PDB file of C-alpha atoms in Angstrom:
ATOM      1  CA  MET A 258       0.000   0.000   0.000  1.00 42.00           C
ATOM      2  CA  PRO A 259       1.493   3.434  -0.910  1.00 45.00           C
ATOM      3  CA  ASP A 260       2.760   5.543   2.004  1.00 47.00           C
ATOM      4  CA  ASN A 261       0.704   8.581   0.996  1.00 48.00           C
ATOM      5  CA  LEU A 262      -2.616   6.894   1.746  1.00 53.00           C
ATOM      6  CA  PRO A 263      -4.239   8.002   5.050  1.00 69.00           C
ATOM      7  CA  THR A 264      -4.032   4.520   6.555  1.00 80.00           C
ATOM      8  CA  GLU A 265      -0.219   4.639   6.307  1.00 82.00           C
ATOM      9  CA  ASN A 266       0.260   8.364   6.869  1.00 88.00           C
ATOM     10  CA  SER A 267       1.943   8.949  10.233  1.00 89.00           C
ATOM     11  CA  ASN A 268       1.153  12.680  10.256  1.00 91.00           C
ATOM     12  CA  TYR A 269      -2.500  11.889   9.722  1.00 91.00           C
ATOM     13  CA  ALA A 270      -2.279   9.306  12.515  1.00 91.00           C
ATOM     14  CA  LEU A 271      -0.712  11.921  14.789  1.00 92.00           C
ATOM     15  CA  GLU A 272      -3.557  14.347  14.176  1.00 91.00           C
ATOM     16  CA  ARG A 273      -6.142  11.643  14.815  1.00 92.00           C
ATOM     17  CA  LEU A 274      -4.445  10.690  18.078  1.00 93.00           C
ATOM     18  CA  ARG A 275      -4.225  14.329  19.173  1.00 92.00           C
ATOM     19  CA  ASP A 276      -7.949  14.604  18.554  1.00 90.00           C
ATOM     20  CA  LEU A 277      -8.522  11.422  20.569  1.00 89.00           C
ATOM     21  CA  LEU A 278      -6.544  12.834  23.501  1.00 89.00           C
ATOM     22  CA  ARG A 279      -8.544  16.056  23.367  1.00 85.00           C
ATOM     23  CA  HIS A 280     -12.022  14.641  22.897  1.00 81.00           C
ATOM     24  CA  GLY A 281     -11.905  10.856  23.096  1.00 72.00           C
ATOM     25  CA  GLU A 282     -13.107   8.639  25.913  1.00 67.00           C
ATOM     26  CA  ILE A 283     -10.097   7.708  28.028  1.00 76.00           C
ATOM     27  CA  GLY A 284     -10.366   5.366  31.015  1.00 69.00           C
ATOM     28  CA  ASP A 285     -10.415   6.784  34.554  1.00 66.00           C
ATOM     29  CA  ASP A 286      -6.837   5.582  34.962  1.00 72.00           C
ATOM     30  CA  GLY A 287      -5.771   7.559  31.867  1.00 83.00           C
ATOM     31  CA  LYS A 288      -4.845   4.417  29.951  1.00 87.00           C
ATOM     32  CA  LEU A 289      -5.028   4.427  26.160  1.00 91.00           C
ATOM     33  CA  PRO A 290      -6.216   1.442  24.116  1.00 91.00           C
ATOM     34  CA  THR A 291      -3.521  -0.862  22.726  1.00 91.00           C
ATOM     35  CA  GLU A 292      -1.857  -0.132  19.373  1.00 93.00           C
ATOM     36  CA  ARG A 293      -3.957  -2.861  17.775  1.00 93.00           C
ATOM     37  CA  MET A 294      -7.182  -1.416  19.181  1.00 92.00           C
ATOM     38  CA  LEU A 295      -6.217   2.103  18.103  1.00 93.00           C
ATOM     39  CA  SER A 296      -5.412   0.801  14.637  1.00 93.00           C
ATOM     40  CA  GLU A 297      -8.846  -0.791  14.349  1.00 93.00           C
ATOM     41  CA  LYS A 298     -10.671   2.152  15.929  1.00 90.00           C
ATOM     42  CA  LEU A 299      -9.040   4.804  13.735  1.00 91.00           C
ATOM     43  CA  GLY A 300      -8.653   2.744  10.553  1.00 92.00           C
ATOM     44  CA  LEU A 301      -4.891   3.294  10.472  1.00 93.00           C
ATOM     45  CA  SER A 302      -1.938   0.947  10.197  1.00 92.00           C
ATOM     46  CA  ARG A 303      -0.141  -0.097  13.370  1.00 93.00           C
ATOM     47  CA  ARG A 304       3.100   1.328  11.978  1.00 92.00           C
ATOM     48  CA  ALA A 305       1.518   4.776  11.594  1.00 92.00           C
ATOM     49  CA  ILE A 306      -0.002   4.505  15.091  1.00 94.00           C
ATOM     50  CA  ARG A 307       3.333   3.455  16.603  1.00 93.00           C
ATOM     51  CA  ARG A 308       5.228   6.331  14.987  1.00 93.00           C
ATOM     52  CA  ALA A 309       2.597   8.864  16.076  1.00 93.00           C
ATOM     53  CA  LEU A 310       2.712   7.536  19.647  1.00 94.00           C
ATOM     54  CA  GLU A 311       6.497   7.958  19.655  1.00 93.00           C
ATOM     55  CA  VAL A 312       6.037  11.643  18.796  1.00 92.00           C
ATOM     56  CA  LEU A 313       3.406  12.124  21.500  1.00 92.00           C
ATOM     57  CA  GLU A 314       5.676  10.424  24.029  1.00 90.00           C
ATOM     58  CA  ALA A 315       8.576  12.715  23.065  1.00 85.00           C
ATOM     59  CA  GLU A 316       6.268  15.708  23.569  1.00 85.00           C
ATOM     60  CA  GLY A 317       5.279  14.476  27.026  1.00 85.00           C
ATOM     61  CA  ALA A 318       1.633  14.027  26.027  1.00 88.00           C
ATOM     62  CA  ILE A 319       1.730  10.309  26.841  1.00 90.00           C
ATOM     63  CA  TRP A 320       4.012   7.869  28.648  1.00 89.00           C
ATOM     64  CA  ARG A 321       4.486   4.125  28.503  1.00 87.00           C
ATOM     65  CA  LYS A 322       4.941   1.565  31.246  1.00 82.00           C
ATOM     66  CA  GLN A 323       6.524  -1.745  30.374  1.00 81.00           C
ATOM     67  CA  GLY A 324       4.002  -4.576  30.610  1.00 81.00           C
ATOM     68  CA  SER A 325       1.160  -2.212  31.529  1.00 81.00           C
ATOM     69  CA  GLY A 326       0.362   0.071  28.595  1.00 87.00           C
ATOM     70  CA  THR A 327       0.283   3.672  27.426  1.00 90.00           C
ATOM     71  CA  TYR A 328      -1.073   6.497  29.583  1.00 88.00           C
ATOM     72  CA  VAL A 329      -2.107  10.110  29.018  1.00 88.00           C
ATOM     73  CA  GLY A 330       0.068  12.845  30.506  1.00 83.00           C
ATOM     74  CA  GLN A 331       3.619  13.080  31.746  1.00 74.00           C
ATOM     75  CA  LYS A 332       5.353  10.069  33.218  1.00 72.00           C
ATOM     76  CA  PRO A 333       5.124  10.170  37.033  1.00 66.00           C
ATOM     77  CA  HIS A 334       8.224  10.146  39.163  1.00 61.00           C
ATOM     78  CA  GLU A 335       9.658   6.730  39.968  1.00 60.00           C
ATOM     79  CA  TRP A 336       8.587   6.379  43.596  1.00 55.00           C
ATOM     80  CA  SER A 337       8.915   2.598  43.905  1.00 54.00           C
ATOM     81  CA  ASP A 338      12.280   2.315  45.664  1.00 55.00           C
ATOM     82  CA  GLN A 339      11.682   5.292  47.931  1.00 64.00           C
ATOM     83  CA  LEU A 340       8.144   4.163  48.728  1.00 63.00           C
ATOM     84  CA  GLU A 341       9.237   0.780  50.021  1.00 63.00           C
ATOM     85  CA  THR A 342      11.640   2.499  52.413  1.00 68.00           C
ATOM     86  CA  ILE A 343       9.043   5.060  53.481  1.00 66.00           C
ATOM     87  CA  VAL A 344       6.340   2.451  54.067  1.00 63.00           C
ATOM     88  CA  ALA A 345       8.693   0.180  56.010  1.00 66.00           C
ATOM     89  CA  GLY A 346       9.580   2.958  58.453  1.00 68.00           C
ATOM     90  CA  THR A 347       6.188   4.646  58.816  1.00 72.00           C
ATOM     91  CA  ASN A 348       3.588   4.165  61.538  1.00 75.00           C
ATOM     92  CA  PHE A 349      -0.094   5.014  61.326  1.00 75.00           C
ATOM     93  CA  MET A 350       0.233   8.145  63.480  1.00 82.00           C
ATOM     94  CA  GLU A 351       2.688   9.666  60.999  1.00 85.00           C
ATOM     95  CA  ILE A 352       0.328   8.806  58.167  1.00 85.00           C
ATOM     96  CA  MET A 353      -2.644  10.408  59.895  1.00 88.00           C
ATOM     97  CA  GLU A 354      -0.637  13.529  60.770  1.00 91.00           C
ATOM     98  CA  VAL A 355       0.107  14.055  57.076  1.00 90.00           C
ATOM     99  CA  ARG A 356      -3.421  13.191  55.951  1.00 93.00           C
ATOM    100  CA  LEU A 357      -4.880  15.702  58.404  1.00 95.00           C
ATOM    101  CA  ARG A 358      -2.714  18.419  56.924  1.00 94.00           C
ATOM    102  CA  ILE A 359      -3.310  17.846  53.237  1.00 96.00           C
ATOM    103  CA  GLU A 360      -6.691  16.184  52.718  1.00 97.00           C
ATOM    104  CA  PRO A 361      -8.826  18.995  54.197  1.00 98.00           C
ATOM    105  CA  GLN A 362      -7.022  21.365  51.808  1.00 97.00           C
ATOM    106  CA  LEU A 363      -7.652  18.970  48.934  1.00 97.00           C
ATOM    107  CA  ALA A 364     -11.364  18.923  49.812  1.00 98.00           C
ATOM    108  CA  GLN A 365     -11.380  22.741  49.853  1.00 98.00           C
ATOM    109  CA  LEU A 366      -9.753  22.904  46.416  1.00 98.00           C
ATOM    110  CA  ALA A 367     -12.159  20.261  45.114  1.00 98.00           C
ATOM    111  CA  ALA A 368     -15.081  22.431  46.248  1.00 98.00           C
ATOM    112  CA  LEU A 369     -13.659  25.204  44.069  1.00 97.00           C
ATOM    113  CA  ARG A 370     -12.578  23.171  41.053  1.00 97.00           C
ATOM    114  CA  ALA A 371     -14.500  19.882  40.821  1.00 97.00           C
ATOM    115  CA  LYS A 372     -16.495  19.320  37.653  1.00 95.00           C
ATOM    116  CA  GLY A 373     -19.982  17.905  37.735  1.00 96.00           C
ATOM    117  CA  SER A 374     -18.617  14.606  36.440  1.00 94.00           C
ATOM    118  CA  ASP A 375     -16.116  14.527  39.326  1.00 95.00           C
ATOM    119  CA  ILE A 376     -18.907  14.915  41.864  1.00 97.00           C
ATOM    120  CA  ASP A 377     -21.003  12.243  40.140  1.00 96.00           C
ATOM    121  CA  ARG A 378     -18.001   9.918  40.324  1.00 94.00           C
ATOM    122  CA  MET A 379     -17.552  10.667  44.047  1.00 96.00           C
ATOM    123  CA  ARG A 380     -21.158   9.682  44.713  1.00 97.00           C
ATOM    124  CA  GLU A 381     -20.730   6.476  42.690  1.00 94.00           C
ATOM    125  CA  LEU A 382     -17.628   5.544  44.685  1.00 94.00           C
ATOM    126  CA  ALA A 383     -19.381   6.263  47.979  1.00 95.00           C
ATOM    127  CA  GLN A 384     -22.103   3.837  46.881  1.00 95.00           C
ATOM    128  CA  LYS A 385     -19.432   1.258  46.047  1.00 93.00           C
ATOM    129  CA  ILE A 386     -18.198   1.493  49.649  1.00 91.00           C
ATOM    130  CA  LEU A 387     -21.744   0.990  50.950  1.00 91.00           C
ATOM    131  CA  GLY A 388     -22.210  -2.060  48.746  1.00 91.00           C
ATOM    132  CA  SER A 389     -18.893  -3.711  49.640  1.00 86.00           C
ATOM    133  CA  GLU A 390     -19.143  -6.886  51.675  1.00 81.00           C
ATOM    134  CA  ASP A 391     -15.520  -7.472  52.684  1.00 80.00           C
ATOM    135  CA  ALA A 392     -12.625  -5.473  54.090  1.00 76.00           C
ATOM    136  CA  ASP A 393     -10.531  -5.595  50.937  1.00 76.00           C
ATOM    137  CA  ALA A 394     -13.325  -4.142  48.798  1.00 83.00           C
ATOM    138  CA  LYS A 395     -14.159  -1.443  51.359  1.00 83.00           C
ATOM    139  CA  GLU A 396     -10.514  -0.386  51.505  1.00 82.00           C
ATOM    140  CA  LEU A 397     -10.264  -0.363  47.719  1.00 82.00           C
ATOM    141  CA  TRP A 398     -13.301   1.857  47.150  1.00 90.00           C
ATOM    142  CA  ASP A 399     -12.525   4.096  50.142  1.00 90.00           C
ATOM    143  CA  GLY A 400      -9.097   4.771  48.674  1.00 88.00           C
ATOM    144  CA  ALA A 401     -10.648   5.426  45.261  1.00 91.00           C
ATOM    145  CA  LEU A 402     -13.074   7.980  46.746  1.00 95.00           C
ATOM    146  CA  HIS A 403     -10.378   9.886  48.595  1.00 95.00           C
ATOM    147  CA  ARG A 404      -8.194   9.868  45.482  1.00 94.00           C
ATOM    148  CA  GLN A 405     -11.069  11.180  43.356  1.00 95.00           C
ATOM    149  CA  ILE A 406     -11.390  14.111  45.747  1.00 97.00           C
ATOM    150  CA  ALA A 407      -7.619  14.678  45.541  1.00 96.00           C
ATOM    151  CA  GLN A 408      -7.744  14.495  41.750  1.00 94.00           C
ATOM    152  CA  ALA A 409     -10.670  16.923  41.573  1.00 96.00           C
ATOM    153  CA  ALA A 410      -8.554  19.447  43.515  1.00 96.00           C
ATOM    154  CA  GLY A 411      -6.612  20.008  40.289  1.00 94.00           C
ATOM    155  CA  ASN A 412      -3.118  20.183  41.805  1.00 93.00           C
ATOM    156  CA  LEU A 413      -0.681  17.561  40.451  1.00 88.00           C
ATOM    157  CA  LEU A 414       1.893  18.092  43.207  1.00 88.00           C
ATOM    158  CA  PHE A 415      -0.744  17.563  45.906  1.00 91.00           C
ATOM    159  CA  LEU A 416      -1.967  14.496  44.022  1.00 90.00           C
ATOM    160  CA  SER A 417       1.561  13.036  43.914  1.00 85.00           C
ATOM    161  CA  ILE A 418       1.914  13.482  47.682  1.00 86.00           C
ATOM    162  CA  PHE A 419      -1.497  11.916  48.200  1.00 89.00           C
ATOM    163  CA  ASP A 420      -0.469   8.902  46.099  1.00 85.00           C
ATOM    164  CA  VAL A 421       2.580   8.346  48.297  1.00 80.00           C
ATOM    165  CA  ILE A 422       0.328   8.244  51.364  1.00 81.00           C
ATOM    166  CA  ASN A 423      -2.259   6.100  49.610  1.00 79.00           C
ATOM    167  CA  ARG A 424       0.415   3.509  48.811  1.00 75.00           C
ATOM    168  CA  VAL A 425       0.373   2.553  52.495  1.00 72.00           C
ATOM    169  CA  ARG A 426      -3.181   1.215  52.022  1.00 66.00           C
ATOM    170  CA  GLN A 427      -1.670  -1.723  50.136  1.00 66.00           C
ATOM    171  CA  ASP A 428       0.157  -2.947  53.232  1.00 67.00           C
ATOM    172  CA  ASP A 429      -1.561  -5.907  54.915  1.00 66.00           C
ATOM    173  CA  ALA A 430      -0.799  -4.769  58.472  1.00 65.00           C
ATOM    174  CA  TRP A 431      -2.268  -1.297  57.851  1.00 66.00           C
ATOM    175  CA  GLN A 432      -5.400  -2.811  56.361  1.00 66.00           C
ATOM    176  CA  ALA A 433      -5.750  -5.206  59.303  1.00 70.00           C
ATOM    177  CA  ILE A 434      -5.600  -2.352  61.811  1.00 69.00           C
ATOM    178  CA  ARG A 435      -8.099  -0.273  59.821  1.00 69.00           C
ATOM    179  CA  GLU A 436     -10.512  -3.194  59.546  1.00 71.00           C
ATOM    180  CA  ARG A 437     -10.513  -3.807  63.299  1.00 68.00           C
ATOM    181  CA  ALA A 438     -10.968  -0.086  63.939  1.00 65.00           C
ATOM    182  CA  ARG A 439     -13.748   0.051  61.346  1.00 65.00           C
ATOM    183  CA  SER A 440     -15.702  -2.808  62.922  1.00 64.00           C
ATOM    184  CA  SER A 441     -16.116  -1.085  66.298  1.00 60.00           C
ATOM    185  CA  ALA A 442     -18.799   1.354  67.453  1.00 50.00           C
ATOM    186  CA  ASN A 443     -20.605   1.540  64.092  1.00 70.00           C
ATOM    187  CA  THR A 444     -17.558   3.211  62.582  1.00 74.00           C
ATOM    188  CA  MET A 445     -18.586   2.315  59.023  1.00 79.00           C
ATOM    189  CA  GLY A 446     -21.995   3.945  59.439  1.00 86.00           C
ATOM    190  CA  ILE A 447     -20.396   7.125  60.746  1.00 90.00           C
ATOM    191  CA  SER A 448     -17.738   7.037  58.036  1.00 91.00           C
ATOM    192  CA  ASN A 449     -20.329   6.668  55.264  1.00 92.00           C
ATOM    193  CA  ALA A 450     -22.313   9.614  56.624  1.00 95.00           C
ATOM    194  CA  GLN A 451     -19.121  11.681  56.766  1.00 96.00           C
ATOM    195  CA  HIS A 452     -18.269  10.772  53.172  1.00 97.00           C
ATOM    196  CA  ALA A 453     -21.713  11.988  52.132  1.00 97.00           C
ATOM    197  CA  ALA A 454     -21.196  15.270  54.040  1.00 98.00           C
ATOM    198  CA  ILE A 455     -17.839  15.854  52.333  1.00 98.00           C
ATOM    199  CA  ILE A 456     -19.304  15.240  48.871  1.00 98.00           C
ATOM    200  CA  ASP A 457     -22.357  17.418  49.579  1.00 98.00           C
ATOM    201  CA  ALA A 458     -20.091  20.295  50.664  1.00 98.00           C
ATOM    202  CA  ILE A 459     -17.982  19.928  47.514  1.00 98.00           C
ATOM    203  CA  ALA A 460     -21.137  19.861  45.387  1.00 98.00           C
ATOM    204  CA  ALA A 461     -22.377  22.996  47.193  1.00 98.00           C
ATOM    205  CA  ARG A 462     -19.084  24.752  46.325  1.00 98.00           C
ATOM    206  CA  ASP A 463     -18.433  25.422  50.021  1.00 98.00           C
ATOM    207  CA  PRO A 464     -14.651  25.117  50.610  1.00 98.00           C
ATOM    208  CA  ALA A 465     -14.769  25.811  54.338  1.00 98.00           C
ATOM    209  CA  LYS A 466     -17.474  23.229  54.967  1.00 98.00           C
ATOM    210  CA  ALA A 467     -15.772  20.650  52.729  1.00 98.00           C
ATOM    211  CA  GLY A 468     -12.442  21.093  54.486  1.00 98.00           C
ATOM    212  CA  GLU A 469     -13.994  20.837  57.940  1.00 98.00           C
ATOM    213  CA  ALA A 470     -16.048  17.778  56.974  1.00 98.00           C
ATOM    214  CA  MET A 471     -12.875  16.063  55.766  1.00 98.00           C
ATOM    215  CA  ARG A 472     -11.021  17.070  58.931  1.00 98.00           C
ATOM    216  CA  GLN A 473     -13.746  15.611  61.166  1.00 97.00           C
ATOM    217  CA  HIS A 474     -13.743  12.407  59.121  1.00 96.00           C
ATOM    218  CA  LEU A 475      -9.979  11.955  59.511  1.00 95.00           C
ATOM    219  CA  LEU A 476     -10.057  12.850  63.208  1.00 95.00           C
ATOM    220  CA  MET A 477     -12.663  10.140  63.749  1.00 92.00           C
ATOM    221  CA  LEU A 478     -10.487   7.626  61.913  1.00 88.00           C
ATOM    222  CA  GLN A 479      -7.404   8.695  63.875  1.00 89.00           C
ATOM    223  CA  GLU A 480      -9.238   8.285  67.200  1.00 88.00           C
ATOM    224  CA  ARG A 481     -10.452   4.802  66.231  1.00 84.00           C
ATOM    225  CA  LEU A 482      -6.947   3.774  65.142  1.00 81.00           C
ATOM    226  CA  ILE A 483      -5.414   5.013  68.390  1.00 84.00           C
ATOM    227  CA  ARG A 484      -8.006   3.092  70.383  1.00 79.00           C
ATOM    228  CA  GLN A 485      -7.473  -0.087  68.358  1.00 73.00           C
ATOM    229  CA  THR A 486      -3.677  -0.053  68.512  1.00 71.00           C
ATOM    230  CA  SER A 487      -3.829   0.615  72.252  1.00 70.00           C
ATOM    231  CA  MET A 488      -5.966  -2.503  72.615  1.00 61.00           C
ATOM    232  CA  ASP A 489      -3.519  -4.458  70.444  1.00 56.00           C
ATOM    233  CA  HIS A 490      -0.624  -3.488  72.709  1.00 52.00           C
ATOM    234  CA  LEU A 491      -2.584  -4.522  75.811  1.00 51.00           C
ATOM    235  CA  GLU A 492      -3.330  -7.873  74.170  1.00 55.00           C
ATOM    236  CA  GLY A 493       0.308  -8.390  73.191  1.00 52.00           C
ATOM    237  CA  ASP A 494      -0.179  -7.663  69.489  1.00 46.00           C
ATOM    238  CA  PRO A 495       1.802  -4.454  68.830  1.00 43.00           C
ATOM    239  CA  LEU A 496       1.108  -3.319  65.303  1.00 43.00           C
ATOM    240  CA  GLY A 497       2.325   0.242  65.492  1.00 43.00           C
ATOM    241  CA  ASN A 498       4.281   0.004  62.251  1.00 45.00           C
ATOM    242  CA  VAL A 499       2.558  -0.688  58.973  1.00 42.00           C
ATOM    243  CA  SER A 500       5.369  -2.834  57.635  1.00 35.00           C
TER     244      SER A 500
END
């Protein structure tokens, strides 16, 4: 097939991909379809798609992760090595101290900047928490809700810091402590009501109320965690560190 036909034209492919990035439906995780899927979707050869993607990557419009795929935006910093060290030496009180200082501000910014689709997504995630039947699912959707609020704040540096903190959720010991704390004194019912209050304040475009609602939510969680770890120590099960 001659190179000047649209199906083989890399410049044409580049313009089509730019249009897709601007107006196309990209997954919540920012992941693009595979080269094969893009080829079929856009009616272009895989060679033209591959060359166009190389240009977009050089421009910083996309980035690729080996074995995972291609994502919209600039490649995030490589936190992996540092994160393992941070997680290994961090206890839940340090985590909560940081969360209490950044997440109320993230909720305030979200109240100013969240789109209607962001708020709809927050409500969907809150419902996912309500419908979860096990600790792993609750933790997953709770983390997704808090990250959606952080993302809606529209500050990439804040979001990067939040992601470092959120990485701790993947640790089994941290999840075990949170689950025991969650199961006492109707904590989940209170937590769900607090999530609703945070989202309602963001939807009402009330930064002060959103920030305070988030602060009260985290203070409740901190108090439950302190109570649970104190009980663990008394019972000979010291789980102060999350590693």
